[in-house]
XYZ file of C-alpha atoms in Angstrom:
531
model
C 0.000 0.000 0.000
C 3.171 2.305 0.018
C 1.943 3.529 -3.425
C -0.724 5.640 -1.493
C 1.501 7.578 0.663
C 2.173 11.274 -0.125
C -1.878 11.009 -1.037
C -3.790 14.477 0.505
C -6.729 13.763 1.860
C -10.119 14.953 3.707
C -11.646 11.648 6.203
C -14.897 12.017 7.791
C -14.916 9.800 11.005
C -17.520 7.527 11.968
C -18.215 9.612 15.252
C -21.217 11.626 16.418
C -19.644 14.624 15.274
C -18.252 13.699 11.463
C -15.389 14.580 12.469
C -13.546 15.929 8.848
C -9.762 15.374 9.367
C -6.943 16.615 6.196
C -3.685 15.552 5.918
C -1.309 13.497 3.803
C -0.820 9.830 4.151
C 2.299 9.264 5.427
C 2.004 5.465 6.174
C -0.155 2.807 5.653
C -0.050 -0.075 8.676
C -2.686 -3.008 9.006
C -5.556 -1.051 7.975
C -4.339 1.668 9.495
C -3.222 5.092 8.368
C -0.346 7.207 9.889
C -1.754 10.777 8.938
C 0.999 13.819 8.651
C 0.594 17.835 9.137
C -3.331 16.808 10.025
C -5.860 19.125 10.878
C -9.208 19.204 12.214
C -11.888 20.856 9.809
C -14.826 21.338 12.775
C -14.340 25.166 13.608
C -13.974 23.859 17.192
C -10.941 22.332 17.334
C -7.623 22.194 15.972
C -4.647 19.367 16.166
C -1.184 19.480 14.208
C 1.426 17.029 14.142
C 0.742 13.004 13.364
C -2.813 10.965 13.735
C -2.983 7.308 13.425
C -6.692 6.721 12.794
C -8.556 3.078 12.378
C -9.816 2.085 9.001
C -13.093 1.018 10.571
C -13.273 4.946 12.167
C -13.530 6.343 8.891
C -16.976 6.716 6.787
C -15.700 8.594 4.124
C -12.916 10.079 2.485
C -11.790 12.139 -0.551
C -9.040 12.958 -2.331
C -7.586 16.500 -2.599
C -4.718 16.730 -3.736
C -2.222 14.006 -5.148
C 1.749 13.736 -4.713
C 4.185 15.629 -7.258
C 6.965 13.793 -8.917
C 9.986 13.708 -7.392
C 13.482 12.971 -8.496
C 15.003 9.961 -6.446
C 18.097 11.990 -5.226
C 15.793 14.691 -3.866
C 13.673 12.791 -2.057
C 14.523 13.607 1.231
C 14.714 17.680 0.658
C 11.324 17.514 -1.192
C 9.448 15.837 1.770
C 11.194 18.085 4.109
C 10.137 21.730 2.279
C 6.631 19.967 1.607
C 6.271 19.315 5.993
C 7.628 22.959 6.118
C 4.864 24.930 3.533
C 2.408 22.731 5.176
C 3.330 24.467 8.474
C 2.904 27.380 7.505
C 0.020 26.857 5.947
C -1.667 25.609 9.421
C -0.371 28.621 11.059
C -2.367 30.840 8.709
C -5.719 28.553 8.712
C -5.253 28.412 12.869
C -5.333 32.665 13.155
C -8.012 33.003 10.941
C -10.950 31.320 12.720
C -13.455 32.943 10.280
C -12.073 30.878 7.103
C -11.603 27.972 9.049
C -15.100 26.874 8.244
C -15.044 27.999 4.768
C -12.343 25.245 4.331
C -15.847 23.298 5.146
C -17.582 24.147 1.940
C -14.808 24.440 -0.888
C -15.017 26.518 -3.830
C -16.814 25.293 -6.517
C -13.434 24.996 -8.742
C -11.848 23.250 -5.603
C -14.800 20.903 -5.245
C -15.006 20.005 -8.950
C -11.605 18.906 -8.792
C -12.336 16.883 -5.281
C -15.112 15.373 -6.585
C -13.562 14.807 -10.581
C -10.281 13.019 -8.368
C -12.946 10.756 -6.670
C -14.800 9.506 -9.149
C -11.957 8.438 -10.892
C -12.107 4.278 -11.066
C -8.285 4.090 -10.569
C -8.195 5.799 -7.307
C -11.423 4.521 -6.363
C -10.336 1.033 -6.377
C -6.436 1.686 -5.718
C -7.348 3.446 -2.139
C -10.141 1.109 -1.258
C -8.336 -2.379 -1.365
C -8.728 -4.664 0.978
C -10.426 -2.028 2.779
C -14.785 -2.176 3.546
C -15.077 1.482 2.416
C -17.366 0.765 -0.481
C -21.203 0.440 -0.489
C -22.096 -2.395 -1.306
C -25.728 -0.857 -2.303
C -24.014 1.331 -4.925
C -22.061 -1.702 -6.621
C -25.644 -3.997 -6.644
C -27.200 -0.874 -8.510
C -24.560 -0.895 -10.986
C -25.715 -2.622 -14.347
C -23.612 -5.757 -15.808
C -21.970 -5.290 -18.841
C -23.305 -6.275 -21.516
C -20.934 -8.548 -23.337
C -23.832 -9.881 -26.142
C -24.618 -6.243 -27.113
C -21.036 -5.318 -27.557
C -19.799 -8.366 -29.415
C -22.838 -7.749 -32.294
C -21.253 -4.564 -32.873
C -17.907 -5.995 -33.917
C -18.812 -7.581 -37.532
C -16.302 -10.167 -37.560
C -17.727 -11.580 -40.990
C -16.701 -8.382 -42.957
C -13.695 -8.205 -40.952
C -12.696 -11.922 -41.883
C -13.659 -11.437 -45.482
C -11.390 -8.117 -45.386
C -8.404 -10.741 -43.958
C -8.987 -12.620 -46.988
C -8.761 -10.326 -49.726
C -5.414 -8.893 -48.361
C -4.250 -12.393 -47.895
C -1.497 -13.587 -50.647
C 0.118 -16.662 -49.444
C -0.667 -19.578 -50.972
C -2.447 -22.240 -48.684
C -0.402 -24.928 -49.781
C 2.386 -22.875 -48.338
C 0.892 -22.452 -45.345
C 2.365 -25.039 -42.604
C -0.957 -25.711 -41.028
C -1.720 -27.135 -44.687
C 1.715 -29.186 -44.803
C 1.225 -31.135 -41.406
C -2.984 -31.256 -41.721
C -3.862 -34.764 -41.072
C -6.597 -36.075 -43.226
C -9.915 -36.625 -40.898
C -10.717 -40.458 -39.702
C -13.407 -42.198 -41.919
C -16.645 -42.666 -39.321
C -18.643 -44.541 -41.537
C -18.195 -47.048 -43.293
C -20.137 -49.221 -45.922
C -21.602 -52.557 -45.708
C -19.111 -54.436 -47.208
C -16.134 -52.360 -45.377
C -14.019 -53.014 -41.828
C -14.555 -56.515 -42.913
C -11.490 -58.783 -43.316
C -10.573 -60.372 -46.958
C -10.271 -63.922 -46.861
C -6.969 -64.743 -47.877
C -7.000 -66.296 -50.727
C -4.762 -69.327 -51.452
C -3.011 -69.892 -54.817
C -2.538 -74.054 -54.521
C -5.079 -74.592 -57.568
C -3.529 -72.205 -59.748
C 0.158 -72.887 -59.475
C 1.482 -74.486 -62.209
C 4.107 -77.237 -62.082
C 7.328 -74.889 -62.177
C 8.998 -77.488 -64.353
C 7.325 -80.404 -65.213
C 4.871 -81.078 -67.962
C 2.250 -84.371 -69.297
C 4.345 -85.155 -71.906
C 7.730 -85.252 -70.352
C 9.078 -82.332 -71.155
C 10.870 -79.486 -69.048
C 9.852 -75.648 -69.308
C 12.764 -72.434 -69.362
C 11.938 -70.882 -65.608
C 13.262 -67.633 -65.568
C 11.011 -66.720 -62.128
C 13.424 -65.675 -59.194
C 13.510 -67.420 -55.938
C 11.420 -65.960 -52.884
C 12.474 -66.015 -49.611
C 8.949 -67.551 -47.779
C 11.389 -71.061 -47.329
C 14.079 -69.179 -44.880
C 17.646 -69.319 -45.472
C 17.911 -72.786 -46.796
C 17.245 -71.806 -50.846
C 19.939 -68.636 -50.458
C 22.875 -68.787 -53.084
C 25.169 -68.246 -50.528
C 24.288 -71.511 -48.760
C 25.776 -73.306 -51.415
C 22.764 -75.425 -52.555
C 22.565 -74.186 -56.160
C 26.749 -74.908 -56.388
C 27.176 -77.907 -59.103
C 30.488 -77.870 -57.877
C 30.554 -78.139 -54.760
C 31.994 -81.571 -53.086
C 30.235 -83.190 -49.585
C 32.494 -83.969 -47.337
C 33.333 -88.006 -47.242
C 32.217 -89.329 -43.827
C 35.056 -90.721 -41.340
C 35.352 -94.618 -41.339
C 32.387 -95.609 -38.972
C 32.997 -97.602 -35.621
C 31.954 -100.712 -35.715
C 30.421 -102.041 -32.412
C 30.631 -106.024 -32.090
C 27.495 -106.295 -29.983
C 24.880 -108.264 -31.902
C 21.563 -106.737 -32.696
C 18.099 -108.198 -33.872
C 14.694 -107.351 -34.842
C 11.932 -107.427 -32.123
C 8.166 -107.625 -32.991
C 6.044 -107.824 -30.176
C 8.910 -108.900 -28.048
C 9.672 -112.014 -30.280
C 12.622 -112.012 -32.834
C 11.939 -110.843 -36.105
C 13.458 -111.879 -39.441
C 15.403 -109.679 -41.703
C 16.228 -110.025 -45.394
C 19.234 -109.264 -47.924
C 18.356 -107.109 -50.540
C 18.771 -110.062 -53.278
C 15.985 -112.015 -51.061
C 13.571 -109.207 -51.248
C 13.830 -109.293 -54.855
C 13.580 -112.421 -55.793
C 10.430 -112.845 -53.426
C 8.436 -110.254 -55.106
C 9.429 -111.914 -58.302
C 8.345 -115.159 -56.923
C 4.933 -113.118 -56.806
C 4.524 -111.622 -59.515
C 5.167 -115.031 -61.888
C 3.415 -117.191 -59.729
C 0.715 -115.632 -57.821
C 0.091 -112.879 -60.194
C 0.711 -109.760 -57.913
C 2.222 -107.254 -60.695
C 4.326 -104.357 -59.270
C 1.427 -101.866 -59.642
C -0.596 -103.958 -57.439
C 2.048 -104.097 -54.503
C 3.139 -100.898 -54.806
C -0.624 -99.526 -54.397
C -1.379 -101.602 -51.345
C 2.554 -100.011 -50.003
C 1.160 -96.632 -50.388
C -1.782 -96.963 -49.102
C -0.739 -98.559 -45.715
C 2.377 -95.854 -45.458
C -0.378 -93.034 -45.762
C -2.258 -94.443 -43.210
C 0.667 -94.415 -41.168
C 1.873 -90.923 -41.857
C -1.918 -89.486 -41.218
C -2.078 -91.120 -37.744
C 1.657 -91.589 -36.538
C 2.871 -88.049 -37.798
C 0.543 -85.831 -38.644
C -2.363 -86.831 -36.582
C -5.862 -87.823 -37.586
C -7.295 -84.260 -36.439
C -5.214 -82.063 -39.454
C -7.617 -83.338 -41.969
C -10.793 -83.606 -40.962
C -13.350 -80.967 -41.603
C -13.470 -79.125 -38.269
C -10.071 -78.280 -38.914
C -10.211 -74.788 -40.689
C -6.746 -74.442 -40.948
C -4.262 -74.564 -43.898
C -3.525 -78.300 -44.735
C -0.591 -79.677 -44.371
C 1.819 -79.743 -46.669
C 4.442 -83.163 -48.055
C 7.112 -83.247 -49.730
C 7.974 -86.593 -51.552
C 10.957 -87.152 -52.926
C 11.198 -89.825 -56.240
C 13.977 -91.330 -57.975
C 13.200 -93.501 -60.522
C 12.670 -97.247 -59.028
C 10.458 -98.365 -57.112
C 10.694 -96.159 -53.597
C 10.071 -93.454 -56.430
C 6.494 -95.482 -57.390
C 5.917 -96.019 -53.645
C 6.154 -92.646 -52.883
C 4.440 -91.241 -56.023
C 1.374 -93.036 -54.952
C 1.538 -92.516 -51.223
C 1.548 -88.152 -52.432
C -1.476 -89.214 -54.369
C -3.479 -90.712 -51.912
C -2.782 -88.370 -49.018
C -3.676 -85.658 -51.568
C -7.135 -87.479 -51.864
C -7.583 -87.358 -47.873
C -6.847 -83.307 -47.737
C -3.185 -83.123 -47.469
C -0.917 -81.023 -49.760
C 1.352 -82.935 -51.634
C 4.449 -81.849 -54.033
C 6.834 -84.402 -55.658
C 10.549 -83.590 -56.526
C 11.469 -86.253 -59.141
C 14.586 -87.069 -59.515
C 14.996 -87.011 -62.804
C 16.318 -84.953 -66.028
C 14.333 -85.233 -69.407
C 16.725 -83.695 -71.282
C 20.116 -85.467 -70.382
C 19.138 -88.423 -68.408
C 19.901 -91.531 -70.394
C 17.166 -93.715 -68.608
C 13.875 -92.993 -69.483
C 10.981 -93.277 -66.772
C 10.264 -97.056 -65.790
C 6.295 -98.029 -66.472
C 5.555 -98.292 -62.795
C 6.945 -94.327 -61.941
C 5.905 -93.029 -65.369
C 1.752 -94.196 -64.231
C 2.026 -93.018 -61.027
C 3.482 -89.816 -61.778
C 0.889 -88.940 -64.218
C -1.697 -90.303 -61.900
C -0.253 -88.161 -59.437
C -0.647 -85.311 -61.527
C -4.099 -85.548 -62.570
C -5.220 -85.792 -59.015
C -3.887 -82.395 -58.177
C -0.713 -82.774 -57.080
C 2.306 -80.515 -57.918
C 5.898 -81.797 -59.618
C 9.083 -80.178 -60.060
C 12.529 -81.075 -60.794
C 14.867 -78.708 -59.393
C 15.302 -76.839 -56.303
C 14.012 -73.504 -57.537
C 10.892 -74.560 -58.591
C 10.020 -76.483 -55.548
C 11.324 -72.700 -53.419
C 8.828 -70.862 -55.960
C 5.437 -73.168 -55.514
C 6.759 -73.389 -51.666
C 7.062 -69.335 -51.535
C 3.441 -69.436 -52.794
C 1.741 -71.763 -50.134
C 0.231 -70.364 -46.674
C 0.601 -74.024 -45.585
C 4.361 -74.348 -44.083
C 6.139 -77.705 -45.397
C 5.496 -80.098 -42.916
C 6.872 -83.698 -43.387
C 9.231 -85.466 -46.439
C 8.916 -88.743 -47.817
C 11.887 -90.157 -49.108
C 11.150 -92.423 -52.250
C 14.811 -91.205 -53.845
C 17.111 -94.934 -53.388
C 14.994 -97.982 -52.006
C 16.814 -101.498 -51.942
C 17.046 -101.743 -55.400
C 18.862 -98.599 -56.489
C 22.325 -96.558 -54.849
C 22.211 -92.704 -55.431
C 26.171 -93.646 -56.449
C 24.344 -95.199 -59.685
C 22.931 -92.036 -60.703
C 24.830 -89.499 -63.513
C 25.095 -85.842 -64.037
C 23.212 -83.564 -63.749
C 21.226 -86.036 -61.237
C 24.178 -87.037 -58.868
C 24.920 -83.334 -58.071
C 20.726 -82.402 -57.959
C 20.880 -85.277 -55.206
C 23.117 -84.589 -53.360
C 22.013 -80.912 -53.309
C 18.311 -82.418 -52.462
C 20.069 -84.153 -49.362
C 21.944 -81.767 -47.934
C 18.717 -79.154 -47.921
C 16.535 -81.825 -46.536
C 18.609 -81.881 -43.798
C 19.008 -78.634 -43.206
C 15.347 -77.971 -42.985
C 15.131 -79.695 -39.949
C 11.811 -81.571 -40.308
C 10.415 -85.004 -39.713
C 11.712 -87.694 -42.798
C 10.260 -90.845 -43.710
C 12.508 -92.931 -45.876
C 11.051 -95.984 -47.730
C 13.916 -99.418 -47.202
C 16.631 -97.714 -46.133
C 17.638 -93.530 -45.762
C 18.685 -92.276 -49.662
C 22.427 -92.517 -49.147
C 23.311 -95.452 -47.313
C 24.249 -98.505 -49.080
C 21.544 -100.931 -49.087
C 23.594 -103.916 -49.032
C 25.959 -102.940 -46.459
C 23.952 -100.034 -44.093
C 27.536 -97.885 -44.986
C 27.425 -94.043 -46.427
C 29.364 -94.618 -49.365
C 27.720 -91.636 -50.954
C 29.051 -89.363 -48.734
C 25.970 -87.936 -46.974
C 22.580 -89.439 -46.395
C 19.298 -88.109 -44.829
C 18.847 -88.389 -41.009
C 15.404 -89.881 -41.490
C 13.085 -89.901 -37.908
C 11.078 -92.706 -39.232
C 11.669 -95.628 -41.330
C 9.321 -98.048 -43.920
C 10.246 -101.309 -44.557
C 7.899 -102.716 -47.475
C 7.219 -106.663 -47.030
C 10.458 -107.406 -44.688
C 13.078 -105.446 -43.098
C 16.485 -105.395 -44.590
C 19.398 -106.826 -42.413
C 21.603 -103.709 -43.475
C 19.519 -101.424 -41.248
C 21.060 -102.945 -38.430
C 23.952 -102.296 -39.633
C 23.301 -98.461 -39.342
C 22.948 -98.908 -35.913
C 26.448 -100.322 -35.627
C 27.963 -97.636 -37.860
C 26.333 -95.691 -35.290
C 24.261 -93.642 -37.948
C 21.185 -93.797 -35.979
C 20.378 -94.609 -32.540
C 16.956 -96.810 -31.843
C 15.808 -94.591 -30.332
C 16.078 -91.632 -32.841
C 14.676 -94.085 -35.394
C 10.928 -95.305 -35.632
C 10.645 -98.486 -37.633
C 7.602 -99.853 -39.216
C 7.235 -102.668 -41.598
C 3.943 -102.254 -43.927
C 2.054 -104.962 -46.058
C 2.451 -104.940 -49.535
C -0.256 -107.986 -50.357
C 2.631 -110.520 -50.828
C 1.266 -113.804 -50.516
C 1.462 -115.699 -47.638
C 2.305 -118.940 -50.053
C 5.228 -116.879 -51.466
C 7.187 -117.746 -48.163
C 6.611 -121.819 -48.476
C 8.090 -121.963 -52.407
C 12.160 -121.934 -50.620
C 13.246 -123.454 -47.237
C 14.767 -120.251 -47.067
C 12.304 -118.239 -46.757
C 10.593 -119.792 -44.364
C 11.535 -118.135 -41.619
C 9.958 -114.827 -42.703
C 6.383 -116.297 -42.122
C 6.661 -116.226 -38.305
C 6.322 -112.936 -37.918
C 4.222 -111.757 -40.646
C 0.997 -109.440 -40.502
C -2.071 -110.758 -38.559
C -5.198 -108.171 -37.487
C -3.301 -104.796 -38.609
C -1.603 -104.142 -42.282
C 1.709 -102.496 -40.479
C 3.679 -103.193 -36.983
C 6.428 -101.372 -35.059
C 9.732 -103.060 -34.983
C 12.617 -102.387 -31.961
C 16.183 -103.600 -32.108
């Protein structure tokens, strides 16, 4: 409140009297004012010097007379003549008792001014903070402004439109144009916010290099990566060149191992026996190769639908992608075997794509009958061929259903993937090297592609670490010998044995054979063997 002081001023007390006291503020103290060079305006009585007087004492007050400028150096002096001409003046107004009530009733210039200084808001409101000197009657009389009235006289319209026309900036320029974010669709159609079925491409891939009449097409398509890192260049797969590395001599291990079905020894076969029994029935008891190899297939699909994939993938509560097979055929018999097995799983709702092993162009074989039927069979039920790696990574990069399981028809008993010639020997080994590294579940028909069926040895260098193995008819003595090499462990491989329909008479026609009759199939068409 310091801004006050140096005010003059006339205070009429609350008394009986109205008492009417001038002077100049010279301090301001909890509501209370320290009044200097004050004198009493009654015509009775007359006090000079300092008057502390009580906020609540007063009942009105004006101001007469504000303080002049001063310099800040002359502070001091200024205040001091100011106390003195004030003195003097009292000493007048004190020997004049007749004037002393004229000082009552002011000139009308003098009261003008008094009353022009009071009115004004500023000082109004300055000298009455925080202090109950206004009426309250006078401020509820006062009208509200009216902020409606006033705002209808500004036309903002014209003075918008006015903006405009003045305006030469481009809008485009503008950066509330460059970072204006385009408003959220609220509504929507009837056939929006609704999810596209994905549509799946199965029926209208096209084999990448395989046609009916034998032939091979020019694929100039590019790899994509769907697969992983197994198709890459870099990994080496696509390398003609490029030399497996020749497995150490195995270990043999002297301890003698056996066949087990149902806890009783089983019998196991030599290659050359195997053959010449289904040759026994095909002359004599009419079973042609197409025959056996159908009633092969179908028991190994059975097998693979209930043992690997389970029963639940392909029935029709399962809205899933099907699975998805790879089978791999060379051109022999596994190759027919596994040809057919693709075809019927295909019938039952699984995915099925067959790499053949086999070049049209610069293979000197042609096709046997039995693989030549059952790939075209094969073919017209839906199923997908190719013949080199990078068509089996495009139709693969196409799929939504992952590659799930392999079948390995490449070698059987009958062939050695040593037999084959270039460019097949190379495309095999390539073949087994990626099976391998895909790290999925195999299923190799006789013995795994790359060990020697006569001997169980890897003489081609590398072979597929199969999970699961088929023996058609009889089991081959050389498996055991895997297990010796220390190739597989029993209990990393799962053996069945399927029937192929050979006769049971086929057994009786040699003394040697004989023995395979003891075990063969009763109630089911496929048993589990242990070593």
């Amino acid at each position: 409140m310091s801004q006050f002081c140096g005010y003059t001023l006339e205070l009429v007390l609350n008394d009986s009297g109205h008492t009417t006291i001038k002077g100049i503020i010279k301090k301001i103290v909890d509501k209370k004012l320290l009044v200097s060079n004050s004198v009493y305006l009654d015509g009775t009585t007359y006090k000079d010097g300092d008057t502390l007087i009580n906020g609540t004492e007063i009942k009105d007050l004006k101001v007469v007379d504000l303080p002049k400028k001063r310099k800040k150096g002359k502070k001091k002096d200024t205040e001091k003549k100011e106390r003195h001409n004030q003195q003097k003046k009292n000493s007048k107004e004190n020997g004049k008792k007749a004037k002393s009530k004229s000082h009552k009733s002011q000139t009308p210039e003098d009261d003008h001014d008094t009353v022009y200084r009071q009115s004004t808001p500023s000082n109004i409101t300055e000298i009455g903070s925080g202090w109950d000197v206004e009426d309250a009657q006078k401020v509820k009389k006062m009208d509200d402004f009216d902020f409606q009235s006033n705002l209808e006289k500004f036309d903002k319209k014209s003075v918008f439109e006015e903006i405009s026309r003045q305006d030469s900036v481009n809008p485009s320029d503008r950066l509330v144009s460059v970072n204006k974010v385009a408003p959220e669709n609220q509504k929507y159609g009837n056939n929006e916010m609704v999810l596209e079925k994905h549509k799946d491409v199965w029926d209208n891939i096209h084999d990448g290099d395989y046609t009916r009449n034998g032939s091979q097409k020019n694929n100039h398509r590019t790899a994509s990566n769907s697969v992983g890192d197994h198709f890459k260049e870099s990994d080496g797969f696509m390398d003609a060149s490029e030399t497996l590395n020749k497995g150490e001599m195995p270990i043999i291990n002297s301890m003698k191992l056996s066949f087990k079905y149902a806890g009783k020894p089983a019998a196991a076969c030599s290659p050359l026996q195997l053959a010449e029994i289904e040759n026994i029935a095909r002359e004599k008891f009419h079973m042609d190769r197409q025959t056996l190899v159908e009633n092969s297939s179908r028991n190994i699909a059975e097998l693979i639908i209930k043992k690997v994939l389970g029963e639940f993938r392909v029935t029709s509560s399962n809205h899933n992608s099907p699975p998805l097979v790879l089978l791999l055929a060379g051109n022999n018999r596994a190759g027919s075997i596994a040809l057919a097995t693709g075809r019927i799983l295909f019938n039952h709702g699984i995915r099925a794509i067959s790499y053949l092993l086999h070049d049209f162009e610069q293979s000197e074989d042609e096709l046997t009958n039995e693989v030549q039927h059952n790939l075209d069979a094969f073919e017209a039920c839906g199923g997908k061929i190719v013949t080199q790696l990078k068509s089996l990574h495009q139709i693969l990069g196409k799929l939504d259903s992952p590659l799930e399981f392999i079948v390995d028809g490449l070698q059987g008993y009958d062939t050695d993937l040593n037999d084959y010639i270039e460019p097949e020997l190379t495309r095999s080994k390539e073949l087994v090297k990626w099976c391998n590294s895909l790290d999925l579940p195999i299923m190799s028909i006789d013995i795994p592609s790359g060990l020697n069926a006569s001997s169980g040895t890897a003489d081609f260098g590398n072979y597929l670490k199969a999970q699961y193995l088929i023996s058609i008819g009889l089991p081959l003595n050389s498996i055991l010998n895997t297990y010796k090499f220390g190739y597989f462990k029993p209990s990393e491989l799962t053996h069945f044995v399927v029937d192929n329909g050979l006769p049971k008479n086929v057994f009786k026609s040699k003394s040697s054979f004989r023995k395979f009759e003891k075990s063969w199939f009763g109630a089911s068409w496929s048993y589990q063997l242990t070593v």
